[in-house]
Every structure is written in C-alpha cells, then in structure tokens.
Short mmCIF file of C-alpha atoms and ligand atoms in Angstrom, two decimals:
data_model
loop_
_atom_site.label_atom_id
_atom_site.label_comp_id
_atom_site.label_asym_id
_atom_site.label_seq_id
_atom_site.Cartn_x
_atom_site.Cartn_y
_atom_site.Cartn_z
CA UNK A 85 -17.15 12.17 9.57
CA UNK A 86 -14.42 13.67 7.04
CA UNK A 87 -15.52 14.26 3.55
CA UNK A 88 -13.39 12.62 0.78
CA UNK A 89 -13.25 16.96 -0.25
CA UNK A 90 -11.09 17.58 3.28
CA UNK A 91 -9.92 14.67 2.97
CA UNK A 92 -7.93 15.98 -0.22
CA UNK A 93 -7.25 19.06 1.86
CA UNK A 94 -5.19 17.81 4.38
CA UNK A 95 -1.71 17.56 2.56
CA UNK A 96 -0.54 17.86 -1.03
CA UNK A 97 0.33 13.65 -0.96
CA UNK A 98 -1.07 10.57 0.50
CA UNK A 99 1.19 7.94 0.72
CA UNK A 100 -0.02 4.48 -0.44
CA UNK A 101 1.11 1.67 1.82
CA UNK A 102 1.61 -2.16 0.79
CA UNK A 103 2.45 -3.81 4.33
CA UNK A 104 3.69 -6.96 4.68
CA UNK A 105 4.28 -6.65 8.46
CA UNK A 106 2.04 -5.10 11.22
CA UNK A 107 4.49 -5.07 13.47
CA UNK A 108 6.28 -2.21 11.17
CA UNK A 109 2.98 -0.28 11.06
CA UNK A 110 3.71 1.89 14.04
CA UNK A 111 7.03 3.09 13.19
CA UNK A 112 5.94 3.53 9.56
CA UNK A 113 3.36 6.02 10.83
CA UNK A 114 5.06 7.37 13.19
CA UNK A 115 8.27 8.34 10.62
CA UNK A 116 5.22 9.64 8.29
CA UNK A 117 3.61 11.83 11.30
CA UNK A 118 7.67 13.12 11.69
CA UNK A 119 7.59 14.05 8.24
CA UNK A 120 4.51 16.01 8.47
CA UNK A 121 1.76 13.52 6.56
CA UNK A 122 -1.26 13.31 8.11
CA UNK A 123 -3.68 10.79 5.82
CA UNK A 124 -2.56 7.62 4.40
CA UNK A 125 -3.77 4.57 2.33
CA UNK A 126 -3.28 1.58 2.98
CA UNK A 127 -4.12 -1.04 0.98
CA UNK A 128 -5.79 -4.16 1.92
CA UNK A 129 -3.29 -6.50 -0.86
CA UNK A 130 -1.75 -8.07 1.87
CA UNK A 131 -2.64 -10.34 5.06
CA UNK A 132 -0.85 -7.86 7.37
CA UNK A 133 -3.14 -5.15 6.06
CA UNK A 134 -6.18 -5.07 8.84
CA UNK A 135 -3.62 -5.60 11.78
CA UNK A 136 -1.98 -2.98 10.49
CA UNK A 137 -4.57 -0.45 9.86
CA UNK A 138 -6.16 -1.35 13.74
CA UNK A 139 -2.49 -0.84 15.25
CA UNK A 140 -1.97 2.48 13.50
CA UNK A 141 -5.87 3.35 14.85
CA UNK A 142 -4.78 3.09 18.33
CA UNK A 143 -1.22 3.88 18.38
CA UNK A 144 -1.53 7.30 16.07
CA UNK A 145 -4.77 8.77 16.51
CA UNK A 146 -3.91 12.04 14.71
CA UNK A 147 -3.53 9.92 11.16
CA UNK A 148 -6.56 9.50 9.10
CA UNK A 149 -6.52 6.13 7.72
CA UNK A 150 -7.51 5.19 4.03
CA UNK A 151 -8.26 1.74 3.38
CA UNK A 152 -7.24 1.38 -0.03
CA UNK A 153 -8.06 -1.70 -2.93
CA UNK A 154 -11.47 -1.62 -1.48
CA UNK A 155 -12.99 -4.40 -3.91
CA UNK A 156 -16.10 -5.75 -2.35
CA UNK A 157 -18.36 -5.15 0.75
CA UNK A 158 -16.65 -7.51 3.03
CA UNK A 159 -13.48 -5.68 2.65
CA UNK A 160 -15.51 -2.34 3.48
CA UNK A 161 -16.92 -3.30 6.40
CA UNK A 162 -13.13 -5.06 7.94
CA UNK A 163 -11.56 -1.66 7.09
CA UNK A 164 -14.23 -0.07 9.24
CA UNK A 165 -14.22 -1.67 12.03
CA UNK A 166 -10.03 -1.90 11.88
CA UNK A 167 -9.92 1.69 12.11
CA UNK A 168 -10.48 2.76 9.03
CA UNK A 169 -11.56 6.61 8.16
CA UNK A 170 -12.77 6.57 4.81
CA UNK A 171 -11.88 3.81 1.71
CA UNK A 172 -10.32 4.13 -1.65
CA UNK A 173 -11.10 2.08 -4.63
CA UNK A 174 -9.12 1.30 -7.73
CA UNK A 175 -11.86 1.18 -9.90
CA UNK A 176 -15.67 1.58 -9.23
CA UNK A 177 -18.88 -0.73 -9.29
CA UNK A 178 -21.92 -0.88 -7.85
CA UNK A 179 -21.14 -3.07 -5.25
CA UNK A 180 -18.17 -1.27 -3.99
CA UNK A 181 -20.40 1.90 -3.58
CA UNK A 182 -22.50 -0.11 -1.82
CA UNK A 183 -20.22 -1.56 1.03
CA UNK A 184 -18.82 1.85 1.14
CA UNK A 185 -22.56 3.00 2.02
CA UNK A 186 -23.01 0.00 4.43
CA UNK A 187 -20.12 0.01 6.29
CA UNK A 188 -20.76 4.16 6.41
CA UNK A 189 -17.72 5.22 4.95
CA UNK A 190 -16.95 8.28 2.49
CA UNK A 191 -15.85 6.67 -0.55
CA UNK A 192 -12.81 7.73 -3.00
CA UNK A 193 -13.83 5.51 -5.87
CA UNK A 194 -11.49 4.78 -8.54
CA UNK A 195 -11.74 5.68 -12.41
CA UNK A 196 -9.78 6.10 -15.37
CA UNK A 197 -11.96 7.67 -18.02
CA UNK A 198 -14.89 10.89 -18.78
CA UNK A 199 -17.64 8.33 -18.46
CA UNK A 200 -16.73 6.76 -15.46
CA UNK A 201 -15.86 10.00 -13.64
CA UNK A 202 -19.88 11.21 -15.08
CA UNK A 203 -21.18 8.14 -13.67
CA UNK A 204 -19.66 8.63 -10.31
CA UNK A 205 -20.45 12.44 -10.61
CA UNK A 206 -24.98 10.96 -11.16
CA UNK A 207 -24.13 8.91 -8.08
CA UNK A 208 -23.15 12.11 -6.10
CA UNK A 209 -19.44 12.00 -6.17
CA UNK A 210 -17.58 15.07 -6.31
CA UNK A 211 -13.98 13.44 -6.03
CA UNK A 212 -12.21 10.76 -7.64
CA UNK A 213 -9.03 8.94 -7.75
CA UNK A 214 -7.45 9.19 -11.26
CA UNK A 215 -5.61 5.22 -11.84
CA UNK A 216 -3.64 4.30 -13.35
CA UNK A 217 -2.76 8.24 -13.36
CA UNK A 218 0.72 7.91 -15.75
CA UNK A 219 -0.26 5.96 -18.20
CA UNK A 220 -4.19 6.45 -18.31
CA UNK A 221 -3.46 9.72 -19.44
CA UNK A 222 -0.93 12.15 -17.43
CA UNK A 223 -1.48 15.53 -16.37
CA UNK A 224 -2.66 16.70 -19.86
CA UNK A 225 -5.34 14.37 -19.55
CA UNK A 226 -6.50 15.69 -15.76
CA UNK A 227 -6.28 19.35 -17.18
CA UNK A 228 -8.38 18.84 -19.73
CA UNK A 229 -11.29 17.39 -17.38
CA UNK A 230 -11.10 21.12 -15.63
CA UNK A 231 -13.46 22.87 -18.25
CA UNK A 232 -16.26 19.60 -19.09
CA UNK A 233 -16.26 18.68 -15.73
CA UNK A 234 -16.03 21.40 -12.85
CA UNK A 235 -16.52 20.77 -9.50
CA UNK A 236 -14.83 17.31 -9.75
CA UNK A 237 -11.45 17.21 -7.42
CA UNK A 238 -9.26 14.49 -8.92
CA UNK A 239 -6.30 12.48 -6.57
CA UNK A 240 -4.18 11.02 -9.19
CA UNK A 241 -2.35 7.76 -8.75
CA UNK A 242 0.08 5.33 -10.39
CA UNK A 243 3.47 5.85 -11.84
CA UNK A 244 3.71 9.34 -9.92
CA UNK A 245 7.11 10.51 -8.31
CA UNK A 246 8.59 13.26 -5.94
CA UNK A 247 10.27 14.45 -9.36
CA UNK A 248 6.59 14.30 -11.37
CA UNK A 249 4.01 15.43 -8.65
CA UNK A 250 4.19 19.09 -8.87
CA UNK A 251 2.94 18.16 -12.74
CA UNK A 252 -0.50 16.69 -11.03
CA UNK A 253 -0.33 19.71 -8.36
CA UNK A 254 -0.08 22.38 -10.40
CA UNK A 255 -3.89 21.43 -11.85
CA UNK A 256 -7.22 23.24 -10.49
CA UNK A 257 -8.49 20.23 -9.90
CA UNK A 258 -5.83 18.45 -8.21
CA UNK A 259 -4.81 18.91 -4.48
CA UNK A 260 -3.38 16.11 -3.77
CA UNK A 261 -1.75 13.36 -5.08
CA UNK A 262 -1.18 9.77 -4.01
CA UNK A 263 1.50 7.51 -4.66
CA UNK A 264 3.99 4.53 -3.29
CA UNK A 265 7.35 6.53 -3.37
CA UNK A 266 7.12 7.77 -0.04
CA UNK A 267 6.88 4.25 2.34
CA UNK A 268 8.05 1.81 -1.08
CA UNK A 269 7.15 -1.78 0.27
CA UNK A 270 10.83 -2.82 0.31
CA UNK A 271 11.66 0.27 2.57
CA UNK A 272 9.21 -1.03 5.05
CA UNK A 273 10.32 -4.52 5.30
CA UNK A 274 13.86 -3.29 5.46
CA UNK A 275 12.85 -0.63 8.96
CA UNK A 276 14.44 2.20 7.01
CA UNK A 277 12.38 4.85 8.66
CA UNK A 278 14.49 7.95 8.82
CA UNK A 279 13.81 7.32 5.13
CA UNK A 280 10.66 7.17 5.05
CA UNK A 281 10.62 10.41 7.31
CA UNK A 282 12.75 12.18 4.87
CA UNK A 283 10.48 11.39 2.10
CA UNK A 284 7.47 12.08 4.02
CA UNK A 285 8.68 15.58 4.65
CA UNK A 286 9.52 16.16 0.99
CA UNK A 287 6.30 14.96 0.02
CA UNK A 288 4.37 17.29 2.31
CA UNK A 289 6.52 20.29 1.60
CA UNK A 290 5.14 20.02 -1.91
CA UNK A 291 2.86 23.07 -2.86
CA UNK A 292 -0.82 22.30 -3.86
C1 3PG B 449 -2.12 2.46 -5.98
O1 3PG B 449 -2.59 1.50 -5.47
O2 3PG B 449 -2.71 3.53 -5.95
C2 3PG B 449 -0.83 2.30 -6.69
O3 3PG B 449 -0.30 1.04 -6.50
C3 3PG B 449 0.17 3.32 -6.32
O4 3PG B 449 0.91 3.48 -7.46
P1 3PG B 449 2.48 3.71 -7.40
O5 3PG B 449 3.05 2.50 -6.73
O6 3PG B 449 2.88 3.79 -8.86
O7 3PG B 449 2.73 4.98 -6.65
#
C-alpha cells in the first residue's frame, strides 16, 4: 500500500474531480495520464462518483485514485472496493478515521487550523490536507506551521490556481498541491479534453 507521504511525492498537483458522468471518466484520465498526472481525487459529491472511480480502476491502472469528501464509513468502504487507493477528507472526525482504518485505506484527513493538525499529528498522521487553503489562511499561514510543527507535509486545497500554486510549492512543507483548475466540472461535461491535457501538463510541469 502507498503512504499518504509518496503519495504527495508523485507530482507537484492532484487534480480534484467533481464528475457528473462516468461515462467521461476514461477520457478524463486518460487526457490527465497525457498530461503527465499520475494521482487524482475524486470526490464522492456526485452519483456518478463510484462508477467513475471503478471505470478509471480498470481502464487506467497506472493512476492512483483518491477518493475525496470521504465523510463517513460507508463512503470509505464504497471507495475501496470501487478502486479506490487511498481517501481524502475535508475535515476530520473520529469516525472518518475510523472507516479509513476499516476499509484499510491511508487516510489524507482534512484540517484547517494548529489544533486540528496536533490532533491528527497524536493520532499518527504525518500529512494533512490544508482546506479551505485560500481563505483559511494562504501560504503565510502554511509557512508558519514549518518551525512549531516539523515533520508535518501539508497538501493545500481551495481557491488555488495554475497562477497561485508555485506560492504553496515553494513551502518546505508543501509538495504538492490540489485543486479543481485542472479537470473544472464544466470542462468535463463539455468533453473538452485536449484541455484538460493541456492543463494537466502545466500542472505537472510545476516545480515542487
Ligand atoms: C476540494 O474539494 O478540495 C475543493 O473543492 C477544491 O477546491 P477548488 O475547487 O477551489 O480547487
């Protein structure tokens, strides 16, 4: 199994996927794959979500899929066994932790502040996904969590751009950021995957 630590390794941005379509799930990987991304989220906000996670499973084997808005354990365990790699959470509780530990997933648990990020660190996490990352704090925020709290790897997300992510991944304790810009929901529904490709291959030229 890949830790949530490679996990963050594997490309400088993680694209975060609202699907309204299965059907468009292949092609939207594949244009991502063209553009050299190679771990995704996608996030289980719409019906089309599980369909589309088990159809990118099978179809592109060389993605690592994130099953994102991981809320409670019954959403854990349907990300699993759809193909999922590893789950994301917007925020943290107990119970999410939990499903992630059931369903035997690494977890990338959501949190927005010092003491959540401490709590996760006592329950053994050593990476977290900053959200709402633009307007919970920004960069200056992240940078100043470098010093208290070494050893933490933060993936912001939320409000972050092509234009703003070198801000995130110019931090020590940021390698990769996530965010919607890549594969925009609209851009999906409309097929337009040479644009997607294009953005995917901006987004993973980025330096970390
Ligand atoms: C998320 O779920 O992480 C966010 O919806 C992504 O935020 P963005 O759309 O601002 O990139």
């Amino acid at each position: 199994m890949t830790s949530i630590t490679e996990i963050l390794q594997m490309g400088p941005v993680m694209p975060v996927i609202v699907i309204d379509d299965s059907a468009q799930a292949v092609p939207l990987a594949q244009a991502l794959l063209q553009g050299g991304i190679r771990t995704i989220e996608i996030t289980l906000r719409t019906p089309a979500a599980l369909d589309a996670m088990q159809a990118v499973a099978t179809a592109c084997p060389e993605i690592l899929i994130g099953a994102g808005t991981v809320t409670n354990v019954r959403l854990a365990k349907q990300a699993r066994d759809a193909g999922a790699g590893f789950l994301v959470s917007p925020g943290t509780t107990d119970a999410v932790i939990k499903g992630a530990v059931d369903a035997g997933l690494p977890l990338l648990p959501g949190a927005a502040s010092v003491s959540e990020i401490m709590v996760l660190m006592e329950a053994g996490f050593n990476a977290v996904k900053f959200f709402p990352a633009a307007t919970a704090g920004g960069p200056s925020f992240i940078k100043s969590l470098a010093s208290p709290l070494p050893g933490v790897s933060v993936c912001p997300t939320g409000g972050i751009s092509l234009a703003t992510a070198p801000d995130w991944l110019a931090l020590p304790n940021v390698s990769c950021v996530g965010g919607s810009w890549i594969a925009p929901q609209a851009m999906i529904a409309a097929g337009d995957f040479d644009r997607i490709a294009a953005n995917a291959s901006a987004a993973a030229s980025l330096s970390s």
